[in-house]
């Protein structure tokens, strides 16, 4: 990738210029075509997730650092090749007891991390990530994507690949001039954002997953109007260590005491 | 001292030999990867390769490469191939035939289903350790997520979410055809 051209006469503080509303939150984008961001080779995004809101899993074409500005919740980074190290203990007990009819309750998945205000999450390019707000206040996270990283072999545009959800209607707040400029640059910001399953044939998906075509259609989320941040009724339950008892917390407590 | 390392380096490795397959399915086919861990010279090239064989109607699971472009060359047979880019846009849906070449950009999801005569290909990756991330099967991203996340993401029941995660059981990358007949809708 060629080095970016930095012809900057003035530097200005930048506000997000695009806002996408979902059922349980908002995603705000700064203009990645802004010459200052272009020069630095970065693209920033801000997520505001309401209590019990789940930012649906997605990945991007660049590595990113996410700072938790406010709130607390849990985060899942799905790293390829890593084992599902979080198991339901109840499942093991049931299996030992031979109660296979209750296998419906079993689950295992990759590590889940508790997050709170002040935390930084480092996510390599292409790693799928989801975020859930389990606090009482909105969870605010600012994410900076290094689109000029060598890990990104595409162009410098930030590209989101959703694994779930779809964004059929977008609330944009472009200024007229910015809108015209982006149209000139061939950006397609107003195209509905579907998940990647939507691009596959329903029959192929059903065959691949070994599920019914009805379930395959749900994967595509064609009639899903909730957007990319959805409300989880009754709260999200997932196997994980008790709050405050995970490895990082213990380590932090030890450091304070020592 | 460069010549002392390069000159004595191994420069070739066969990837068509079935006994060298990394992923093997009796009814589905096989995939052999060649990366810099197996052939260190590839570290200099920053490239790697993959050789695949799919039997009649078998599927190469939907997946993407997180750190490389991929260029597929069809060595035998044909397949139906679909490629999906960002914003869920389908950028390719068509048949790939012997002698044809197809570029799959980094992070773009791809699925292939072999035709009646099966499908064989070799693909070149622009990273010496190209990382494939499957959407289906034992090592898939969906299996790595809690069931509750799947239920809320796709508005499906717990049972449907369990089926999404576990229906393909131990299979990975190479999927045998006909699994839908086992589906309890």
Short mmCIF file of C-alpha atoms in Angstrom, two decimals:
data_model
loop_
_atom_site.label_atom_id
_atom_site.label_comp_id
_atom_site.label_asym_id
_atom_site.label_seq_id
_atom_site.Cartn_x
_atom_site.Cartn_y
_atom_site.Cartn_z
CA UNK A 1 0.00 0.00 0.00
CA UNK A 2 1.30 3.39 -0.92
CA UNK A 3 1.99 5.91 1.76
CA UNK A 4 -0.89 8.32 2.23
CA UNK A 5 -0.65 11.86 0.97
CA UNK A 6 -0.90 14.39 3.75
CA UNK A 7 -1.65 17.80 2.34
CA UNK A 8 -3.01 19.38 5.48
CA UNK A 9 -3.22 23.13 5.77
CA UNK A 10 -5.37 23.24 8.89
CA UNK A 11 -6.33 20.72 11.49
CA UNK A 12 -9.84 20.79 12.92
CA UNK A 13 -11.59 18.88 15.65
CA UNK A 14 -13.96 16.41 14.05
CA UNK A 15 -17.42 15.29 15.07
CA UNK A 16 -19.14 12.18 13.74
CA UNK A 17 -20.94 13.01 10.51
CA UNK A 18 -23.08 9.94 10.15
CA UNK A 19 -25.40 8.26 12.60
CA UNK A 20 -27.03 4.88 12.22
CA UNK A 21 -29.81 4.10 14.67
CA UNK A 22 -30.76 0.61 15.75
CA UNK A 23 -33.30 -0.86 18.14
CA UNK A 24 -31.01 -0.63 21.17
CA UNK A 25 -28.37 1.89 20.28
CA UNK A 26 -26.57 4.06 17.80
CA UNK A 27 -23.42 3.75 15.72
CA UNK A 28 -21.73 7.01 14.81
CA UNK A 29 -19.14 7.32 12.08
CA UNK A 30 -16.58 10.01 11.48
CA UNK A 31 -15.94 10.82 7.85
CA UNK A 32 -13.14 8.48 6.89
CA UNK A 33 -12.58 10.53 3.74
CA UNK A 34 -11.62 13.52 5.84
CA UNK A 35 -8.07 14.45 4.86
CA UNK A 36 -6.83 14.30 8.44
CA UNK A 37 -8.07 10.76 8.93
CA UNK A 38 -6.89 9.84 5.45
CA UNK A 39 -3.44 11.16 6.27
CA UNK A 40 -3.28 9.13 9.47
CA UNK A 41 -4.78 6.09 7.75
CA UNK A 42 -7.44 5.58 10.41
CA UNK A 43 -11.22 5.42 10.62
CA UNK A 44 -13.02 6.10 13.93
CA UNK A 45 -16.44 4.87 15.03
CA UNK A 46 -18.46 5.33 18.22
CA UNK A 47 -20.98 2.86 19.60
CA UNK A 48 -23.67 3.85 22.08
CA UNK A 49 -25.37 0.72 23.36
CA UNK A 50 -28.43 0.97 25.60
CA UNK A 51 -28.81 -1.27 28.70
CA UNK A 52 -29.49 -4.87 27.59
CA UNK A 53 -28.35 -3.93 24.09
CA UNK A 54 -26.27 -6.37 22.07
CA UNK A 55 -23.96 -5.13 19.33
CA UNK A 56 -24.28 -7.96 16.85
CA UNK A 57 -21.13 -9.81 15.78
CA UNK A 58 -19.13 -8.30 12.95
CA UNK A 59 -15.57 -7.94 11.75
CA UNK A 60 -13.71 -5.30 9.81
CA UNK A 61 -10.78 -5.26 7.41
CA UNK A 62 -8.43 -3.51 9.82
CA UNK A 63 -7.04 -3.95 13.33
CA UNK A 64 -8.72 -1.79 15.94
CA UNK A 65 -8.46 -0.52 19.47
CA UNK A 66 -11.71 0.01 21.34
CA UNK A 67 -11.89 2.25 24.39
CA UNK A 68 -14.80 1.88 26.79
CA UNK A 69 -15.76 5.47 27.53
CA UNK A 70 -18.68 4.65 29.78
CA UNK A 71 -20.61 1.73 31.20
CA UNK A 72 -19.93 -1.96 31.66
CA UNK A 73 -20.73 -5.14 29.86
CA UNK A 74 -19.29 -8.19 28.24
CA UNK A 75 -17.34 -8.70 25.10
CA UNK A 76 -16.70 -11.70 22.91
CA UNK A 77 -13.81 -11.85 20.45
CA UNK A 78 -14.01 -14.92 18.26
CA UNK A 79 -10.41 -15.74 17.45
CA UNK A 80 -9.89 -18.35 14.76
CA UNK A 81 -8.22 -21.51 15.93
CA UNK A 82 -8.93 -20.90 19.60
CA UNK A 83 -10.82 -23.56 21.54
CA UNK A 84 -14.20 -23.07 23.21
CA UNK A 85 -12.80 -22.84 26.71
CA UNK A 86 -15.98 -21.76 28.48
CA UNK A 87 -18.11 -24.79 29.24
CA UNK A 88 -21.31 -25.26 31.12
CA UNK A 89 -20.52 -27.21 34.31
CA UNK A 90 -24.14 -28.25 34.51
CA UNK A 91 -23.77 -29.84 31.09
CA UNK A 92 -20.87 -31.97 32.26
CA UNK A 93 -22.80 -33.05 35.32
CA UNK A 94 -25.81 -33.95 33.19
CA UNK A 95 -23.74 -35.91 30.76
CA UNK A 96 -22.09 -37.81 33.57
CA UNK A 97 -25.50 -38.62 34.95
CA UNK A 98 -26.59 -39.81 31.52
CA UNK A 99 -29.37 -37.27 31.30
CA UNK A 100 -28.94 -36.72 27.60
CA UNK A 101 -32.53 -35.50 27.19
CA UNK A 102 -31.51 -32.28 28.94
CA UNK A 103 -28.72 -31.53 26.51
CA UNK A 104 -30.70 -28.53 25.32
CA UNK A 105 -29.16 -26.54 28.16
CA UNK A 106 -25.57 -27.29 27.20
CA UNK A 107 -23.30 -24.71 25.71
CA UNK A 108 -19.67 -23.98 25.19
CA UNK A 109 -17.99 -21.04 23.58
CA UNK A 110 -14.84 -18.98 23.43
CA UNK A 111 -13.75 -16.76 26.27
CA UNK A 112 -15.97 -13.86 27.28
CA UNK A 113 -14.39 -10.81 28.85
CA UNK A 114 -16.04 -8.39 31.24
CA UNK A 115 -15.50 -4.81 30.23
CA UNK A 116 -15.94 -1.54 32.03
CA UNK A 117 -15.15 2.12 31.75
CA UNK A 118 -11.48 2.72 30.98
CA UNK A 119 -10.82 -0.63 29.33
CA UNK A 120 -9.05 -0.94 26.00
CA UNK A 121 -9.86 -3.86 23.73
CA UNK A 122 -7.32 -4.78 21.10
CA UNK A 123 -8.83 -6.64 18.16
CA UNK A 124 -6.79 -7.92 15.22
CA UNK A 125 -8.11 -7.49 11.68
CA UNK A 126 -10.74 -10.01 10.71
CA UNK A 127 -11.55 -11.08 14.27
CA UNK A 128 -15.28 -11.21 14.87
CA UNK A 129 -16.48 -9.27 17.88
CA UNK A 130 -19.70 -8.69 19.82
CA UNK A 131 -20.48 -6.43 22.74
CA UNK A 132 -23.25 -6.50 25.30
CA UNK A 133 -24.30 -3.81 27.76
CA UNK A 134 -25.21 -5.33 31.10
CA UNK A 135 -25.09 -2.09 33.07
CA UNK A 136 -27.80 0.42 33.90
CA UNK A 137 -26.31 3.23 31.82
CA UNK A 138 -25.55 3.36 28.10
CA UNK A 139 -22.31 1.64 27.14
CA UNK A 140 -20.21 4.01 25.07
CA UNK A 141 -17.24 2.64 23.13
CA UNK A 142 -14.94 4.47 20.74
CA UNK A 143 -13.16 2.39 18.18
CA UNK A 144 -10.22 3.40 16.04
CA UNK A 145 -9.47 1.29 12.99
CA UNK A 146 -5.99 1.32 11.50
CA UNK A 147 -6.95 0.99 7.86
CA UNK A 148 -3.37 1.62 6.73
CA UNK A 149 -2.14 -1.47 8.59
CA UNK A 150 -0.31 -4.13 6.62
CA UNK A 151 -2.92 -6.55 7.92
CA UNK A 152 -5.38 -4.86 5.55
CA UNK A 153 -4.67 -5.86 1.98
CA UNK A 154 -7.79 -4.18 0.63
CA UNK A 155 -7.97 -0.45 -0.02
CA UNK A 156 -8.06 2.03 2.84
CA UNK A 157 -11.83 2.15 3.12
CA UNK A 158 -13.12 0.68 6.34
CA UNK A 159 -15.37 -2.25 5.46
CA UNK A 160 -17.74 -3.84 7.93
CA UNK A 161 -18.77 -7.45 7.56
CA UNK A 162 -21.84 -8.18 9.68
CA UNK A 163 -22.48 -11.75 10.75
CA UNK A 164 -25.99 -10.96 11.91
CA UNK A 165 -28.63 -8.25 11.64
CA UNK A 166 -29.26 -5.86 8.82
CA UNK A 167 -29.60 -2.14 8.52
CA UNK A 168 -32.39 -1.45 6.06
CA UNK A 169 -32.93 2.21 6.92
CA UNK A 170 -30.18 4.55 7.83
CA UNK A 171 -30.52 7.86 9.57
CA UNK A 172 -27.82 10.02 8.14
CA UNK A 173 -26.91 13.53 9.08
CA UNK A 174 -24.69 14.52 6.21
CA UNK A 175 -24.19 18.10 5.47
CA UNK A 176 -25.16 18.74 1.89
CA UNK A 177 -21.61 19.53 0.88
CA UNK A 178 -20.20 16.41 2.45
CA UNK A 179 -22.90 14.33 0.82
CA UNK A 180 -22.07 15.73 -2.60
CA UNK A 181 -18.39 15.16 -2.03
CA UNK A 182 -18.93 11.57 -1.04
CA UNK A 183 -21.15 10.97 -4.04
CA UNK A 184 -18.41 12.34 -6.25
CA UNK A 185 -15.94 9.98 -4.62
CA UNK A 186 -18.19 7.07 -5.42
CA UNK A 187 -18.95 6.16 -1.82
CA UNK A 188 -22.00 4.01 -1.31
CA UNK A 189 -22.81 4.95 2.26
CA UNK A 190 -26.58 4.79 1.84
CA UNK A 191 -26.76 1.24 0.59
CA UNK A 192 -28.55 -0.98 3.13
CA UNK A 193 -26.10 -2.97 5.20
CA UNK A 194 -26.97 -6.65 5.17
CA UNK A 195 -25.18 -9.47 6.88
CA UNK A 196 -22.92 -11.76 4.89
CA UNK A 197 -25.43 -14.64 4.99
CA UNK A 198 -27.77 -12.45 2.97
CA UNK A 199 -25.44 -12.73 0.00
CA UNK A 200 -25.68 -16.51 -0.09
CA UNK A 201 -28.43 -18.60 -1.59
CA UNK A 202 -30.92 -19.85 1.05
CA UNK A 203 -30.67 -23.46 -0.15
CA UNK A 204 -26.87 -23.39 0.02
CA UNK A 205 -26.97 -22.00 3.55
CA UNK A 206 -29.48 -24.61 4.68
CA UNK A 207 -27.31 -27.33 3.17
CA UNK A 208 -24.13 -25.97 4.71
CA UNK A 209 -25.52 -25.64 8.22
CA UNK A 210 -27.73 -28.69 7.99
CA UNK A 211 -30.77 -26.67 9.01
CA UNK A 212 -34.18 -25.91 7.51
CA UNK A 213 -34.58 -23.20 4.87
CA UNK A 214 -36.71 -21.32 7.40
CA UNK A 215 -33.77 -21.12 9.81
CA UNK A 216 -31.47 -20.20 6.91
CA UNK A 217 -33.77 -17.26 6.08
CA UNK A 218 -33.59 -16.11 9.67
CA UNK A 219 -29.79 -16.18 9.40
CA UNK A 220 -30.09 -13.75 6.50
CA UNK A 221 -32.21 -11.42 8.61
CA UNK A 222 -34.14 -10.13 5.60
CA UNK A 223 -37.17 -9.00 7.59
CA UNK A 224 -35.18 -7.97 10.63
CA UNK A 225 -35.79 -4.28 11.27
CA UNK A 226 -33.83 -4.08 14.52
CA UNK A 227 -30.55 -2.90 13.05
CA UNK A 228 -27.11 -3.87 14.31
CA UNK A 229 -27.70 -3.26 18.02
CA UNK A 230 -30.59 -5.30 19.35
CA UNK A 231 -32.43 -5.41 22.64
CA UNK A 232 -32.08 -8.65 24.62
CA UNK A 233 -35.25 -9.31 26.55
CA UNK A 234 -34.52 -10.57 30.05
CA UNK A 235 -30.80 -10.00 29.65
CA UNK A 236 -28.10 -12.07 28.00
CA UNK A 237 -27.07 -15.24 29.78
CA UNK A 238 -23.74 -16.79 28.96
CA UNK A 239 -21.34 -19.07 30.78
CA UNK A 240 -18.52 -17.08 32.38
CA UNK A 241 -16.76 -16.52 35.67
CA UNK A 242 -18.61 -14.61 38.37
CA UNK A 243 -18.35 -10.84 38.10
CA UNK A 244 -15.08 -9.65 39.56
CA UNK A 245 -13.65 -13.14 39.73
CA UNK A 246 -12.09 -13.34 36.32
CA UNK A 247 -8.38 -13.55 35.80
CA UNK A 248 -7.77 -9.89 35.05
CA UNK A 249 -9.76 -8.71 38.07
CA UNK A 250 -7.90 -11.08 40.40
CA UNK A 251 -4.59 -9.95 38.99
CA UNK A 252 -5.54 -6.32 39.49
CA UNK A 253 -6.58 -6.92 43.12
CA UNK A 254 -3.31 -8.73 43.79
CA UNK A 255 -1.30 -5.83 42.41
CA UNK A 256 -3.18 -3.36 44.61
CA UNK A 257 -2.59 -5.45 47.70
CA UNK A 258 1.09 -6.02 47.04
CA UNK B 1 24.95 -14.90 4.66
CA UNK B 2 21.63 -14.86 2.81
CA UNK B 3 22.80 -17.37 0.23
CA UNK B 4 23.68 -19.80 2.99
CA UNK B 5 20.06 -19.96 4.01
CA UNK B 6 18.29 -19.47 0.69
CA UNK B 7 20.61 -21.74 -1.29
CA UNK B 8 19.97 -24.71 0.93
CA UNK B 9 16.30 -24.08 1.48
CA UNK B 10 13.68 -26.56 0.41
CA UNK B 11 11.89 -25.07 -2.58
CA UNK B 12 9.22 -27.60 -3.41
CA UNK B 13 6.55 -29.69 -1.81
CA UNK B 14 3.82 -31.82 -3.30
CA UNK B 15 0.31 -30.92 -2.19
CA UNK B 16 -1.68 -33.21 -4.46
CA UNK B 17 -0.80 -36.35 -2.52
CA UNK B 18 -3.94 -37.38 -0.59
CA UNK B 19 -1.88 -38.70 2.30
CA UNK B 20 -0.71 -35.17 3.01
CA UNK B 21 -4.24 -33.80 3.39
CA UNK B 22 -4.82 -31.52 6.37
CA UNK B 23 -8.58 -31.87 6.25
CA UNK B 24 -10.06 -35.13 5.06
CA UNK B 25 -13.62 -36.34 4.79
CA UNK B 26 -14.35 -39.81 3.48
CA UNK B 27 -17.46 -38.65 1.66
CA UNK B 28 -16.69 -34.97 1.20
CA UNK B 29 -13.15 -34.57 -0.06
CA UNK B 30 -9.89 -33.11 1.22
CA UNK B 31 -7.90 -29.91 1.56
CA UNK B 32 -4.13 -29.63 1.78
CA UNK B 33 -2.56 -26.35 2.79
CA UNK B 34 1.02 -25.32 2.24
CA UNK B 35 2.20 -22.44 4.40
CA UNK B 36 5.51 -21.16 5.70
CA UNK B 37 5.39 -23.55 8.65
CA UNK B 38 5.63 -26.45 6.23
CA UNK B 39 7.77 -24.76 3.61
CA UNK B 40 9.81 -21.94 5.20
CA UNK B 41 10.73 -20.30 1.87
CA UNK B 42 7.14 -19.08 1.73
CA UNK B 43 8.01 -16.72 4.54
CA UNK B 44 10.20 -14.82 2.07
CA UNK B 45 7.49 -14.88 -0.55
CA UNK B 46 4.70 -13.94 1.87
CA UNK B 47 2.50 -16.34 -0.04
CA UNK B 48 0.92 -19.73 0.54
CA UNK B 49 -1.16 -22.26 -1.36
CA UNK B 50 -4.02 -24.67 -0.90
CA UNK B 51 -5.05 -27.72 -2.88
CA UNK B 52 -8.63 -28.92 -2.61
CA UNK B 53 -10.72 -31.82 -3.84
CA UNK B 54 -14.48 -31.93 -3.37
CA UNK B 55 -16.46 -35.02 -4.28
CA UNK B 56 -19.80 -34.88 -6.07
CA UNK B 57 -22.05 -32.15 -4.57
CA UNK B 58 -19.87 -31.71 -1.47
CA UNK B 59 -19.45 -28.24 -0.03
CA UNK B 60 -16.45 -26.17 0.84
CA UNK B 61 -17.91 -24.48 3.93
CA UNK B 62 -18.66 -20.75 3.83
CA UNK B 63 -15.53 -19.02 5.08
CA UNK B 64 -13.31 -16.01 4.63
CA UNK B 65 -9.60 -15.37 4.82
CA UNK B 66 -8.81 -12.74 7.41
CA UNK B 67 -5.29 -11.90 6.25
CA UNK B 68 -5.02 -12.69 2.57
CA UNK B 69 -6.51 -12.45 -0.86
CA UNK B 70 -7.10 -15.76 -2.51
CA UNK B 71 -6.85 -16.64 -6.19
CA UNK B 72 -8.55 -19.88 -7.16
CA UNK B 73 -7.60 -21.87 -10.22
CA UNK B 74 -9.83 -24.79 -11.22
CA UNK B 75 -7.83 -27.90 -12.08
CA UNK B 76 -10.74 -30.29 -12.68
CA UNK B 77 -14.55 -30.41 -12.60
CA UNK B 78 -16.82 -27.53 -11.76
CA UNK B 79 -18.57 -25.89 -8.84
CA UNK B 80 -21.14 -23.32 -8.02
CA UNK B 81 -19.41 -20.52 -6.21
CA UNK B 82 -20.86 -17.58 -4.31
CA UNK B 83 -18.85 -14.65 -2.93
CA UNK B 84 -20.22 -12.03 -0.55
CA UNK B 85 -18.55 -8.74 0.29
CA UNK B 86 -19.09 -6.07 2.88
CA UNK B 87 -22.67 -4.89 3.45
CA UNK B 88 -23.74 -8.40 2.50
CA UNK B 89 -23.45 -7.67 -1.19
CA UNK B 90 -23.19 -10.69 -3.42
CA UNK B 91 -20.34 -10.02 -5.81
CA UNK B 92 -20.23 -13.39 -7.55
CA UNK B 93 -22.71 -16.20 -8.03
CA UNK B 94 -21.82 -18.52 -10.85
CA UNK B 95 -20.23 -21.64 -12.10
CA UNK B 96 -16.47 -22.15 -12.05
CA UNK B 97 -15.09 -24.48 -14.68
CA UNK B 98 -11.78 -26.15 -15.36
CA UNK B 99 -9.10 -23.69 -16.43
CA UNK B 100 -10.84 -20.66 -14.93
CA UNK B 101 -9.40 -18.38 -12.27
CA UNK B 102 -11.26 -16.36 -9.66
CA UNK B 103 -10.09 -13.72 -7.20
CA UNK B 104 -11.59 -13.75 -3.70
CA UNK B 105 -10.61 -10.55 -1.88
CA UNK B 106 -9.52 -10.59 1.75
CA UNK B 107 -12.45 -10.85 4.19
CA UNK B 108 -14.95 -11.65 1.44
CA UNK B 109 -16.97 -14.75 2.33
CA UNK B 110 -17.04 -17.61 -0.15
CA UNK B 111 -18.87 -20.92 -0.47
CA UNK B 112 -18.36 -23.58 -3.13
CA UNK B 113 -20.49 -26.57 -3.97
CA UNK B 114 -19.06 -29.18 -6.29
CA UNK B 115 -20.94 -30.19 -9.42
CA UNK B 116 -21.76 -33.74 -10.49
CA UNK B 117 -18.19 -34.55 -11.54
CA UNK B 118 -16.68 -33.13 -8.37
CA UNK B 119 -14.38 -30.14 -8.13
CA UNK B 120 -10.63 -29.75 -7.78
CA UNK B 121 -8.73 -26.54 -7.36
CA UNK B 122 -5.53 -24.92 -6.28
CA UNK B 123 -5.61 -21.52 -4.64
CA UNK B 124 -2.85 -19.05 -4.01
CA UNK B 125 -2.92 -16.78 -0.96
CA UNK B 126 -1.17 -13.48 -0.47
CA UNK B 127 0.00 -14.33 3.05
CA UNK B 128 2.45 -17.04 4.09
CA UNK B 129 0.08 -18.15 6.84
CA UNK B 130 -3.33 -17.44 5.36
CA UNK B 131 -6.02 -17.82 7.98
CA UNK B 132 -9.36 -19.27 6.92
CA UNK B 133 -12.29 -18.57 9.20
CA UNK B 134 -15.24 -20.90 8.64
CA UNK B 135 -18.86 -19.95 9.34
CA UNK B 136 -19.94 -23.58 9.66
CA UNK B 137 -18.62 -26.61 11.50
CA UNK B 138 -16.47 -27.46 14.46
CA UNK B 139 -14.12 -24.49 14.22
CA UNK B 140 -16.71 -21.95 13.10
CA UNK B 141 -17.35 -18.53 14.53
CA UNK B 142 -20.96 -19.42 15.25
CA UNK B 143 -19.87 -22.34 17.42
CA UNK B 144 -17.61 -19.98 19.34
CA UNK B 145 -20.55 -17.79 20.37
CA UNK B 146 -22.90 -18.37 23.30
CA UNK B 147 -26.29 -19.79 22.35
CA UNK B 148 -28.00 -16.71 23.82
CA UNK B 149 -26.11 -14.45 21.42
CA UNK B 150 -27.27 -16.54 18.44
CA UNK B 151 -30.87 -16.61 19.71
CA UNK B 152 -31.01 -12.84 19.99
CA UNK B 153 -29.02 -12.13 16.86
CA UNK B 154 -31.15 -14.25 14.55
CA UNK B 155 -34.42 -14.28 16.51
CA UNK B 156 -34.44 -18.05 16.73
CA UNK B 157 -35.31 -20.57 19.42
CA UNK B 158 -32.73 -22.19 21.68
CA UNK B 159 -33.16 -25.46 19.76
CA UNK B 160 -32.55 -23.76 16.40
CA UNK B 161 -29.46 -22.07 17.84
CA UNK B 162 -28.20 -25.44 19.09
CA UNK B 163 -28.74 -26.92 15.65
CA UNK B 164 -26.85 -24.02 14.03
CA UNK B 165 -23.92 -24.63 16.34
CA UNK B 166 -23.78 -28.39 16.41
CA UNK B 167 -25.56 -29.90 13.38
CA UNK B 168 -22.32 -30.28 11.49
CA UNK B 169 -20.78 -31.96 14.54
CA UNK B 170 -17.07 -32.66 13.92
CA UNK B 171 -17.04 -31.55 10.28
CA UNK B 172 -14.89 -28.61 9.31
CA UNK B 173 -14.35 -26.88 5.97
CA UNK B 174 -15.30 -29.91 3.86
CA UNK B 175 -19.00 -30.64 4.27
CA UNK B 176 -20.69 -33.76 3.03
CA UNK B 177 -23.85 -33.26 0.98
CA UNK B 178 -27.34 -34.26 2.02
CA UNK B 179 -27.28 -33.15 5.66
CA UNK B 180 -30.58 -31.33 5.30
CA UNK B 181 -32.40 -34.66 5.15
CA UNK B 182 -31.52 -35.08 8.83
CA UNK B 183 -33.06 -31.75 9.74
CA UNK B 184 -35.97 -31.75 12.11
CA UNK B 185 -37.65 -28.58 10.80
#
